[in-house]
Tab-separated table of N, CA and C in Angstrom:
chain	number	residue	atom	x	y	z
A	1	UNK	N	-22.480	296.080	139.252
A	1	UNK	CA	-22.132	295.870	140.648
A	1	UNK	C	-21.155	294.721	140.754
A	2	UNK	N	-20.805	294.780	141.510
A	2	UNK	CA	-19.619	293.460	142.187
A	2	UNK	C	-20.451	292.728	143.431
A	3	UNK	N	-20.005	291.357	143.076
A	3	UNK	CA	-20.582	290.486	143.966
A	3	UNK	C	-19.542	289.204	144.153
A	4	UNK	N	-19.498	288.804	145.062
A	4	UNK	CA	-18.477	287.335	145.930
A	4	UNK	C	-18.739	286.731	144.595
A	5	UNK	N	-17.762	285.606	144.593
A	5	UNK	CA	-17.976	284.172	143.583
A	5	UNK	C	-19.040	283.065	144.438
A	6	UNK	N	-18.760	283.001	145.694
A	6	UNK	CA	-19.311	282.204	146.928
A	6	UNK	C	-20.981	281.421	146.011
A	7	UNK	N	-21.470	282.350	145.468
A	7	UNK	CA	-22.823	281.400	144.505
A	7	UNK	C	-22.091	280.567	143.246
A	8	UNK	N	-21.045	281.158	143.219
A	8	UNK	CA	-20.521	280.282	141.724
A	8	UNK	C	-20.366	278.750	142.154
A	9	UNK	N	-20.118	277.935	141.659
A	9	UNK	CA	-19.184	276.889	141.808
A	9	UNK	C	-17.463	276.710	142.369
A	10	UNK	N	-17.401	275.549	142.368
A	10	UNK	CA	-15.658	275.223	143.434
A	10	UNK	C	-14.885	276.314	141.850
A	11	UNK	N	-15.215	275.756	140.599
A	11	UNK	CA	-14.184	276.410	139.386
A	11	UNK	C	-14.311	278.255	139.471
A	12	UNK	N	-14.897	278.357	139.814
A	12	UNK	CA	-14.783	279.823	140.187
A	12	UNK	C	-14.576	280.093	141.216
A	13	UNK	N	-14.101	279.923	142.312
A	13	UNK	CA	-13.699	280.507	143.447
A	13	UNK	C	-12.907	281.608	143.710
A	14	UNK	N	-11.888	281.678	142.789
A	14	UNK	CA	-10.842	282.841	142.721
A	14	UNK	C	-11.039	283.877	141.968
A	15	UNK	N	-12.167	284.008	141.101
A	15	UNK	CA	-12.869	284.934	139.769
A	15	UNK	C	-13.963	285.873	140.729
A	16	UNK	N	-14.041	286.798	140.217
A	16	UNK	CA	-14.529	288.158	140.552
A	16	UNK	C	-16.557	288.137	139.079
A	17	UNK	N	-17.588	287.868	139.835
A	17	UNK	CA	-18.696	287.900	138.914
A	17	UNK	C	-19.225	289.460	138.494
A	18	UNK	N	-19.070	289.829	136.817
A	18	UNK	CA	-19.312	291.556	137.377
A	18	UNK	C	-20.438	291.838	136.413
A	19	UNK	N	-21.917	291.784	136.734
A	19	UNK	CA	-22.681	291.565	136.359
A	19	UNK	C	-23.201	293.202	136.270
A	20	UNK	N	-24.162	293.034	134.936
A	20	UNK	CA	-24.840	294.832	135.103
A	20	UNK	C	-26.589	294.647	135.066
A	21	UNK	N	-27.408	295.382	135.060
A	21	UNK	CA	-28.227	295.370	135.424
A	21	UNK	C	-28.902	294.899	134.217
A	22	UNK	N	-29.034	294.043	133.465
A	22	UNK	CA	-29.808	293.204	132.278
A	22	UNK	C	-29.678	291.622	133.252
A	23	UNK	N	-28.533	291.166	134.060
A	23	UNK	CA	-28.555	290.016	134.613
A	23	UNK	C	-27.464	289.243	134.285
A	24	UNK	N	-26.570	290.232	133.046
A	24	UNK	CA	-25.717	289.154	132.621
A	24	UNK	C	-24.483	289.583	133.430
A	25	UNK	N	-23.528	288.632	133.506
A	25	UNK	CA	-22.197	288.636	134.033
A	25	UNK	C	-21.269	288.221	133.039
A	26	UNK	N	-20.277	288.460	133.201
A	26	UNK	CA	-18.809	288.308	132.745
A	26	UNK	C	-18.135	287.492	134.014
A	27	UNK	N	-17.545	286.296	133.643
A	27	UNK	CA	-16.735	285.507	134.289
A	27	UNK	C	-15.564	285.410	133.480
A	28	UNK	N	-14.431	285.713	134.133
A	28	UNK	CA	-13.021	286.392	133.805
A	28	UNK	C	-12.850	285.887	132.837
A	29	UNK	N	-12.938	284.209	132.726
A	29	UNK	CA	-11.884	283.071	131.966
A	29	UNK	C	-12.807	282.087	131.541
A	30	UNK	N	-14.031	282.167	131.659
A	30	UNK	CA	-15.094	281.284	131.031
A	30	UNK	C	-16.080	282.177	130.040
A	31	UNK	N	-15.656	283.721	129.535
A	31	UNK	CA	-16.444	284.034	128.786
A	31	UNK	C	-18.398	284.523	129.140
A	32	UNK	N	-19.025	284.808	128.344
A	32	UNK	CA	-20.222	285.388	129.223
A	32	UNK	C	-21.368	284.141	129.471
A	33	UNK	N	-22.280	284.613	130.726
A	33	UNK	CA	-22.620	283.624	130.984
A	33	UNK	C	-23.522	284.746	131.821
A	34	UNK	N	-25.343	283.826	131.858
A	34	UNK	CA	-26.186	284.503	132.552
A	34	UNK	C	-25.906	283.848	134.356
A	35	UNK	N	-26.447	284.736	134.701
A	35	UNK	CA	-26.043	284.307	136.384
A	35	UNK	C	-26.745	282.785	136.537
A	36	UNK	N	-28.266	282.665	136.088
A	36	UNK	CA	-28.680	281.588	136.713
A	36	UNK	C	-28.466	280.336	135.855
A	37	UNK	N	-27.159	280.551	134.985
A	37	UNK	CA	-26.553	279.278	134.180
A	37	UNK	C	-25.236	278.663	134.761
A	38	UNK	N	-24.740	279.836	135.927
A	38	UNK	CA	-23.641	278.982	136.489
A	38	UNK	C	-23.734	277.633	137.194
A	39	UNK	N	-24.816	277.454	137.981
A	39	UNK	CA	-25.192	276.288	138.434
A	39	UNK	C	-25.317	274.899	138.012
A	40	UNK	N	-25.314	274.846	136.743
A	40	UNK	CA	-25.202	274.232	135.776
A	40	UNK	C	-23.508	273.725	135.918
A	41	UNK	N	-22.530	274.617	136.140
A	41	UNK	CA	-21.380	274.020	136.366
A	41	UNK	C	-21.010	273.218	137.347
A	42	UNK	N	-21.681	273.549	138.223
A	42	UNK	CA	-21.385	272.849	139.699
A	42	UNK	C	-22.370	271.559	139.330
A	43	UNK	N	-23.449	271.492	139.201
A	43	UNK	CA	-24.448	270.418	139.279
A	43	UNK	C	-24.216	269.287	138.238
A	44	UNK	N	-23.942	269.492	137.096
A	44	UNK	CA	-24.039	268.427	136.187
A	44	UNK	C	-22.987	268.146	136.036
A	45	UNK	N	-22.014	267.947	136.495
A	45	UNK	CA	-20.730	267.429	136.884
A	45	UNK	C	-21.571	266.393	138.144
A	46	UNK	N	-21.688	266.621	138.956
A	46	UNK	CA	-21.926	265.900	140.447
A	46	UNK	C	-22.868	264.983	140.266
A	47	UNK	N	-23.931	265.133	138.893
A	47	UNK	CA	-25.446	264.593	138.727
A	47	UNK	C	-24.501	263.050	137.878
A	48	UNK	N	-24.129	263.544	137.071
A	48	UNK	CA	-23.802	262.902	136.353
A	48	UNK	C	-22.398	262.063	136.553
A	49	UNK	N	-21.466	262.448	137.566
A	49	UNK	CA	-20.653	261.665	138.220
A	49	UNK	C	-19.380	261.809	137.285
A	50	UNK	N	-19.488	263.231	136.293
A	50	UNK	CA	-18.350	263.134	135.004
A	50	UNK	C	-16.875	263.719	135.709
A	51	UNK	N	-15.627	263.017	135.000
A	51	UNK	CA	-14.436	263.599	135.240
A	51	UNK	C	-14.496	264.831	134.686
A	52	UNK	N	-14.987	265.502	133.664
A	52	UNK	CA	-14.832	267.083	133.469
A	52	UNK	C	-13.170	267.004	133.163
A	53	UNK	N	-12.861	265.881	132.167
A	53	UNK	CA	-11.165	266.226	131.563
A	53	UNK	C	-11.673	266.867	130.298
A	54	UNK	N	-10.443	267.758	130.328
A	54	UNK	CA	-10.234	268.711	129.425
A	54	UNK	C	-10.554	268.123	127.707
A	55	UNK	N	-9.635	266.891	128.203
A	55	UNK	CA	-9.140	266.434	126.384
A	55	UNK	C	-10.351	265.774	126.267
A	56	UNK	N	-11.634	265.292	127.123
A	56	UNK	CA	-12.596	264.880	126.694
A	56	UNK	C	-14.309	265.297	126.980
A	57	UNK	N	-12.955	266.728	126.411
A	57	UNK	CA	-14.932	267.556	126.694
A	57	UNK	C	-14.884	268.458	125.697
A	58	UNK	N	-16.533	268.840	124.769
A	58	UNK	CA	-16.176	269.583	123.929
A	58	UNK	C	-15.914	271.211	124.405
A	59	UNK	N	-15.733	272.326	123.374
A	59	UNK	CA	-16.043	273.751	123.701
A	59	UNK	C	-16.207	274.227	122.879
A	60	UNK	N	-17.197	275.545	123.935
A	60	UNK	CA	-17.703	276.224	123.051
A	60	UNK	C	-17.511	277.827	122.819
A	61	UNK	N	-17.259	278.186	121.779
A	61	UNK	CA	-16.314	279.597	122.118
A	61	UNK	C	-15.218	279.595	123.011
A	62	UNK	N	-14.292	278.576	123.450
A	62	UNK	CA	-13.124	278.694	123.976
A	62	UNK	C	-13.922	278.227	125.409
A	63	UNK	N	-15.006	277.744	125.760
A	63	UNK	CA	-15.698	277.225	126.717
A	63	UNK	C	-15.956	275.987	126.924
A	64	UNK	N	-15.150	275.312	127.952
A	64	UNK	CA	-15.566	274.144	128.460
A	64	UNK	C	-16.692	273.818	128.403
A	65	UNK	N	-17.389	272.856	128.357
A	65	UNK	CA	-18.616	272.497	128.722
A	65	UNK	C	-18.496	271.992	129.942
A	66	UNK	N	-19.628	272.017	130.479
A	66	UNK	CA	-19.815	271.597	132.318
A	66	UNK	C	-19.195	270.072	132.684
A	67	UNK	N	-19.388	268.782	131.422
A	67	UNK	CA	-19.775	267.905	131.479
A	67	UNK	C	-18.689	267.227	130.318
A	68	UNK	N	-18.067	266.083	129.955
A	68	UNK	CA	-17.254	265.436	129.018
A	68	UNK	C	-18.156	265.216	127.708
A	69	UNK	N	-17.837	265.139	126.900
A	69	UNK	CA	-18.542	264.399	125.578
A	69	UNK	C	-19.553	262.973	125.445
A	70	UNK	N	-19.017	262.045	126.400
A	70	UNK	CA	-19.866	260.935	126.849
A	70	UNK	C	-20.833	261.604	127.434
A	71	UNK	N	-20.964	262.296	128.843
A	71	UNK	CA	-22.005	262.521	129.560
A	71	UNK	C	-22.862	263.951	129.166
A	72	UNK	N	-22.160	264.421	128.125
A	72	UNK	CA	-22.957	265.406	127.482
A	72	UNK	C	-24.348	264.608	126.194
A	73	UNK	N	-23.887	263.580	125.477
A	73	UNK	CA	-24.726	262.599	124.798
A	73	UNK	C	-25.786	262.324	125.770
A	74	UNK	N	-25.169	261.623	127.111
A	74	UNK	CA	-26.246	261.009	128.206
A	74	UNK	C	-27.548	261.903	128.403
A	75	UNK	N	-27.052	263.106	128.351
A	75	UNK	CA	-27.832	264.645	128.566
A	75	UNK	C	-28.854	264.413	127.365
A	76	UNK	N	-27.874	264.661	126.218
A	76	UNK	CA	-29.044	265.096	124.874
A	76	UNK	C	-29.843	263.612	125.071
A	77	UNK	N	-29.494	262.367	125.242
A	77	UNK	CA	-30.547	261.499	124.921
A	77	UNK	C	-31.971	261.523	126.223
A	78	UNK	N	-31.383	261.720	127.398
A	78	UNK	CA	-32.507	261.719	128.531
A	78	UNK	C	-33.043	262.781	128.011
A	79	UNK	N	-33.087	264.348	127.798
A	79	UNK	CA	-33.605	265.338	127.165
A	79	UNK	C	-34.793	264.810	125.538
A	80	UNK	N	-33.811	263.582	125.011
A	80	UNK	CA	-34.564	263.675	123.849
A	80	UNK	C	-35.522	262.879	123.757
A	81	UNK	N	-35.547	261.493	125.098
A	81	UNK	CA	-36.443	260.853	124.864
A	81	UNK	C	-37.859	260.860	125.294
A	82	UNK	N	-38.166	262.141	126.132
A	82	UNK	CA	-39.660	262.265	126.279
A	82	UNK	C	-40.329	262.696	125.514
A	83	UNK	N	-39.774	263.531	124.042
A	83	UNK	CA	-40.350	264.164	123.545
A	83	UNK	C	-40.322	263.126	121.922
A	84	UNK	N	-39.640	262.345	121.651
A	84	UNK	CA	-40.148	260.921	121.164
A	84	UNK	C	-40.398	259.842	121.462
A	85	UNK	N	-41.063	260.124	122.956
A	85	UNK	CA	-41.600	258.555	123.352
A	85	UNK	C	-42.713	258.055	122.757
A	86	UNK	N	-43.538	259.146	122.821
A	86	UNK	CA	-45.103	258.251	121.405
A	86	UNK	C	-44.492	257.659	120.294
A	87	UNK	N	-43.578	257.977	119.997
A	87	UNK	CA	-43.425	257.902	118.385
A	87	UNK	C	-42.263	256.419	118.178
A	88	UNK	N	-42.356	256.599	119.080
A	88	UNK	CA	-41.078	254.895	119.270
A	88	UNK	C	-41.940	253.522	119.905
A	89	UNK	N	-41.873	252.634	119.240
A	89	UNK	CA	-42.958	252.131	120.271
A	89	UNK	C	-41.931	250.585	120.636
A	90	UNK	N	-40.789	249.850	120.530
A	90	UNK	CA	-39.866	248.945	120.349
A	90	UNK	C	-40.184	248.153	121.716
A	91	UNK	N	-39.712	246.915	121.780
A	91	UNK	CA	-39.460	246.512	122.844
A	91	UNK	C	-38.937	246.841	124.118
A	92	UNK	N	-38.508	246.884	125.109
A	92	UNK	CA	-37.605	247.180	126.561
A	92	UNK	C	-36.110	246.450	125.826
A	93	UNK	N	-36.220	245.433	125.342
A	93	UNK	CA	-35.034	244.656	125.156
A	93	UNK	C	-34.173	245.201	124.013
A	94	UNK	N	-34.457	245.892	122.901
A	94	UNK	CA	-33.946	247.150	121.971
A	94	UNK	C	-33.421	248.192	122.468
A	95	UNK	N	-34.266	248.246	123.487
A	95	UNK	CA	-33.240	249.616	124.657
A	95	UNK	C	-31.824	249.183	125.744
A	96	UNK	N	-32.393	248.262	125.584
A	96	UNK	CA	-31.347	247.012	126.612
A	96	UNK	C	-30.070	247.252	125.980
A	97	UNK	N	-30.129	246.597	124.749
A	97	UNK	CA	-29.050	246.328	123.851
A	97	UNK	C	-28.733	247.872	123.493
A	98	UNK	N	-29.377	249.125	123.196
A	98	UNK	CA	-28.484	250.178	122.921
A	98	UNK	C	-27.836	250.728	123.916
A	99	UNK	N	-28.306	249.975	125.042
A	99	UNK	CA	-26.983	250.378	126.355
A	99	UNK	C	-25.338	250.199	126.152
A	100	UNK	N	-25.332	248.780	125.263
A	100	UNK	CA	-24.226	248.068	124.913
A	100	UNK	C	-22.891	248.878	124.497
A	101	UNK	N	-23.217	249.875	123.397
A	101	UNK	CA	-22.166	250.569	122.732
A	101	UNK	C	-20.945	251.171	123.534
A	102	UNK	N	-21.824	251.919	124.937
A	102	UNK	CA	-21.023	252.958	125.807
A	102	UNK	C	-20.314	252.049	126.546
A	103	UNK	N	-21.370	250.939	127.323
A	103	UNK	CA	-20.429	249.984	128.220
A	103	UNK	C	-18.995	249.423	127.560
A	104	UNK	N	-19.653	248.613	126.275
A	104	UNK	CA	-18.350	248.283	125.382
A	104	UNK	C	-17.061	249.218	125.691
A	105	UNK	N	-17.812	250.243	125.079
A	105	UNK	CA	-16.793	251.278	124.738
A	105	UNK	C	-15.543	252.046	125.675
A	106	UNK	N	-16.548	251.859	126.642
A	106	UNK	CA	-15.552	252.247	128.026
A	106	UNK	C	-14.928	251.003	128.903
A	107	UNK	N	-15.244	249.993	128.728
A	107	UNK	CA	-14.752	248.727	129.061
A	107	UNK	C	-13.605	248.878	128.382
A	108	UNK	N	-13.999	248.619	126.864
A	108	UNK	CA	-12.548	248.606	126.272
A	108	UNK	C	-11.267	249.520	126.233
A	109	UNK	N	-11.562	251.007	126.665
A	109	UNK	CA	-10.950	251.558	126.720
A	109	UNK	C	-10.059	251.643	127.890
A	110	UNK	N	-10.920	251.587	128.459
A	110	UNK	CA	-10.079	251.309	130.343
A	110	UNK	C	-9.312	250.002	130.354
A	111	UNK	N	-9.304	248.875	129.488
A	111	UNK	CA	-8.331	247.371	129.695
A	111	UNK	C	-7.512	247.512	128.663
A	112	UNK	N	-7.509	248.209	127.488
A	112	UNK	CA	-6.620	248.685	126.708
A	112	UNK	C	-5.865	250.166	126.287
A	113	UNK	N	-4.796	249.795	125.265
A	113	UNK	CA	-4.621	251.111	124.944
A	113	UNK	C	-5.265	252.055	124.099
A	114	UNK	N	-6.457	251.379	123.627
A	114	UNK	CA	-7.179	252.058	122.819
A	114	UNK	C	-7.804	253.290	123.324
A	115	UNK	N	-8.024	254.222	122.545
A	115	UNK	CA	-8.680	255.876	122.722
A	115	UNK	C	-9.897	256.214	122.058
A	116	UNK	N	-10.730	256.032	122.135
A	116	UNK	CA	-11.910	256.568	121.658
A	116	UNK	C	-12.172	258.202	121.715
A	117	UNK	N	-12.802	258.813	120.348
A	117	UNK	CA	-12.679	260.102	120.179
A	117	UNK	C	-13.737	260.845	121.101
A	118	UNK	N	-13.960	262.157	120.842
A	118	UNK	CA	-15.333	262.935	121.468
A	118	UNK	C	-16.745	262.165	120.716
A	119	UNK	N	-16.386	261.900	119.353
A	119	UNK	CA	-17.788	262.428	118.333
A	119	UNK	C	-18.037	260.443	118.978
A	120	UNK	N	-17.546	259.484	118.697
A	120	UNK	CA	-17.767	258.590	119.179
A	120	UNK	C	-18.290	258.216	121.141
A	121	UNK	N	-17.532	258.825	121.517
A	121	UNK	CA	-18.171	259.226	123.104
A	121	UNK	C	-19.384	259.949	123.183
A	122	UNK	N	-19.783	260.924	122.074
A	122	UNK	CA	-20.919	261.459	122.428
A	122	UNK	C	-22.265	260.303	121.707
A	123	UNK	N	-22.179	259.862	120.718
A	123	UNK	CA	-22.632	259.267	120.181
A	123	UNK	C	-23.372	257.733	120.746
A	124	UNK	N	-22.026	256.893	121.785
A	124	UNK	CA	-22.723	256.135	122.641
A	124	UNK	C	-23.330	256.764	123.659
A	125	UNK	N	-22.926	257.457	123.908
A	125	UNK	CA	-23.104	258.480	125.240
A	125	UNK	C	-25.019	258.461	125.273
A	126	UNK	N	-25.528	259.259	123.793
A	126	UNK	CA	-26.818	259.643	123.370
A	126	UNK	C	-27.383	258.089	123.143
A	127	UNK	N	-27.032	257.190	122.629
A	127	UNK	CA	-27.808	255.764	122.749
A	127	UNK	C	-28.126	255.193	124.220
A	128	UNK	N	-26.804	255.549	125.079
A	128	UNK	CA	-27.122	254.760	126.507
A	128	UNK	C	-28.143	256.010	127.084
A	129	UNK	N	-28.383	256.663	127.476
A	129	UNK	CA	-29.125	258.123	127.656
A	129	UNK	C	-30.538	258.096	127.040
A	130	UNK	N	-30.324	257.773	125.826
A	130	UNK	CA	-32.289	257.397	125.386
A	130	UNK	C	-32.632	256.305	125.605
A	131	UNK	N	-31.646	255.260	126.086
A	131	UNK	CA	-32.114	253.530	126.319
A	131	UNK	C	-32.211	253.352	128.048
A	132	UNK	N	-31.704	254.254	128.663
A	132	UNK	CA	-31.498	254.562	129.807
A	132	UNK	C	-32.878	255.032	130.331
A	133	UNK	N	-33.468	256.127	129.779
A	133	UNK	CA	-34.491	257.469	130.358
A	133	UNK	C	-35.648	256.340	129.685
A	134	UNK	N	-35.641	255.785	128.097
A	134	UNK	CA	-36.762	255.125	127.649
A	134	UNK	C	-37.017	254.286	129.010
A	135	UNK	N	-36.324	253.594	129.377
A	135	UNK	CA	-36.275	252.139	129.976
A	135	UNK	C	-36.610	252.540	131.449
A	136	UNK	N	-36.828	254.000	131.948
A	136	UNK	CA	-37.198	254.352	133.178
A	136	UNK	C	-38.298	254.632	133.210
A	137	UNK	N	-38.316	255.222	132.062
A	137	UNK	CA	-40.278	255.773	131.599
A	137	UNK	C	-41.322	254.557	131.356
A	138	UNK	N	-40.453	253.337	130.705
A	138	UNK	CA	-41.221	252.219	130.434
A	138	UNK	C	-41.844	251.618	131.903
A	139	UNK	N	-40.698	251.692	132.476
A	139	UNK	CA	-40.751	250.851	133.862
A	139	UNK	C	-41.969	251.666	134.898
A	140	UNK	N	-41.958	252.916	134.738
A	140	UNK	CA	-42.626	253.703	135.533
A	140	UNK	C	-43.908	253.863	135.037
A	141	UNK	N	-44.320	253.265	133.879
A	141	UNK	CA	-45.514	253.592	133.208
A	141	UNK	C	-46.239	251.767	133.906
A	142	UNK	N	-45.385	250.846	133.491
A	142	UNK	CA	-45.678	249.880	134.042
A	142	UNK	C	-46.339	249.538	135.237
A	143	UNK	N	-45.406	250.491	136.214
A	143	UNK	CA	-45.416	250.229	137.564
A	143	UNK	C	-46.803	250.704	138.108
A	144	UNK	N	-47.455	252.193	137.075
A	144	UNK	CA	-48.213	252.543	138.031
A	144	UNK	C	-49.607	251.429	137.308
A	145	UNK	N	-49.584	251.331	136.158
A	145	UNK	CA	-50.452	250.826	135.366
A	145	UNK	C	-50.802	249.096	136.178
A	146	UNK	N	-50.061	248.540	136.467
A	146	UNK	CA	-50.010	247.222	137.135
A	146	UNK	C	-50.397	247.766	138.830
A	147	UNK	N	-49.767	248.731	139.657
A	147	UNK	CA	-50.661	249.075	140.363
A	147	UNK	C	-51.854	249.470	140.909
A	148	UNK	N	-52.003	250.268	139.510
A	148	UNK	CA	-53.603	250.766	139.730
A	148	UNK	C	-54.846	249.529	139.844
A	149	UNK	N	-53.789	248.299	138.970
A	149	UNK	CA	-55.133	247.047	138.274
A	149	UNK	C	-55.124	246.203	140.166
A	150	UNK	N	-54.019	246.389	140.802
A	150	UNK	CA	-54.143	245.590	141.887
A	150	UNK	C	-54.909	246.174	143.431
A	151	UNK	N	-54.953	247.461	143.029
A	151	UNK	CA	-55.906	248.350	143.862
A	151	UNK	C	-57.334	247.307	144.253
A	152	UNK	N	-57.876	246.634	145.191
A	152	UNK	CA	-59.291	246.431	144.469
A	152	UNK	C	-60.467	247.553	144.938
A	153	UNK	N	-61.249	247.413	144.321
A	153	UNK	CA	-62.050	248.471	143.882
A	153	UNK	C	-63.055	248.448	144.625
């Protein structure tokens, strides 16, 4: 069947979605893609606040990714750190400091002429992203744990 782009995202607006009855679609110029993965284009761009430039995003099969190489890391590390939070047990201030790399990194790049690659963008990207999500989970574990003790009983 044929259906509007109007559910796609702003990058599809002018593309025709021609989906068959398994669920999958064909999008003209982005290659195949299940319907309820387009959203993903529109959203994690906006979540994440990324420019979505070309020269600093990876692909896959001739496919953009939604998101740049920095904020694709940010992704894999918030993704990776709930599922090794038992297993890490470090200070707040170890997470502090692996914030450092990305800030550096984009500081320096923006006051100079220096260029930093993808594999390096993704790389701080995934340190600020697990020091980021750790350091929210810490705080939130805190918060309720110190609340509960001030409850009185």
């Amino acid at each position: 069947t044929l259906s509007s782009s109007s559910a796609a995202s702003d990058v599809y607006k002018r593309q025709v979605l021609y989906t068959d009855r398994s669920g999958w679609c064909r999008l003209c110029r982005y290659g195949i893609l299940r319907l309820d993965e387009v959203w993903i284009y529109k959203w994690l761009p906006i979540i994440f606040g990324c420019h979505c430039r070309s020269d600093r995003s990876f692909y896959w099969k001739g496919t953009q990714f939604p998101i740049c190489a920095r904020c694709t890391g940010e992704l894999v590390g918030i993704l990776l750190c709930p599922v090794t939070f038992p297993l890490v047990s470090w200070s707040p201030w170890i997470f502090a400091v692996l914030m450092l790399p990305m800030i550096l990194d984009g500081v320096i790049q923006m006051l100079t002429s220096y260029e930093s690659n993808n594999r390096r963008r993704f790389l701080t990207g995934l340190l600020f992203g697990y020091a980021l999500m750790r350091l929210f989970l810490v705080s939130t574990i805190w918060t309720f744990h110190f609340g509960y003790h001030l409850v009185p009983k």
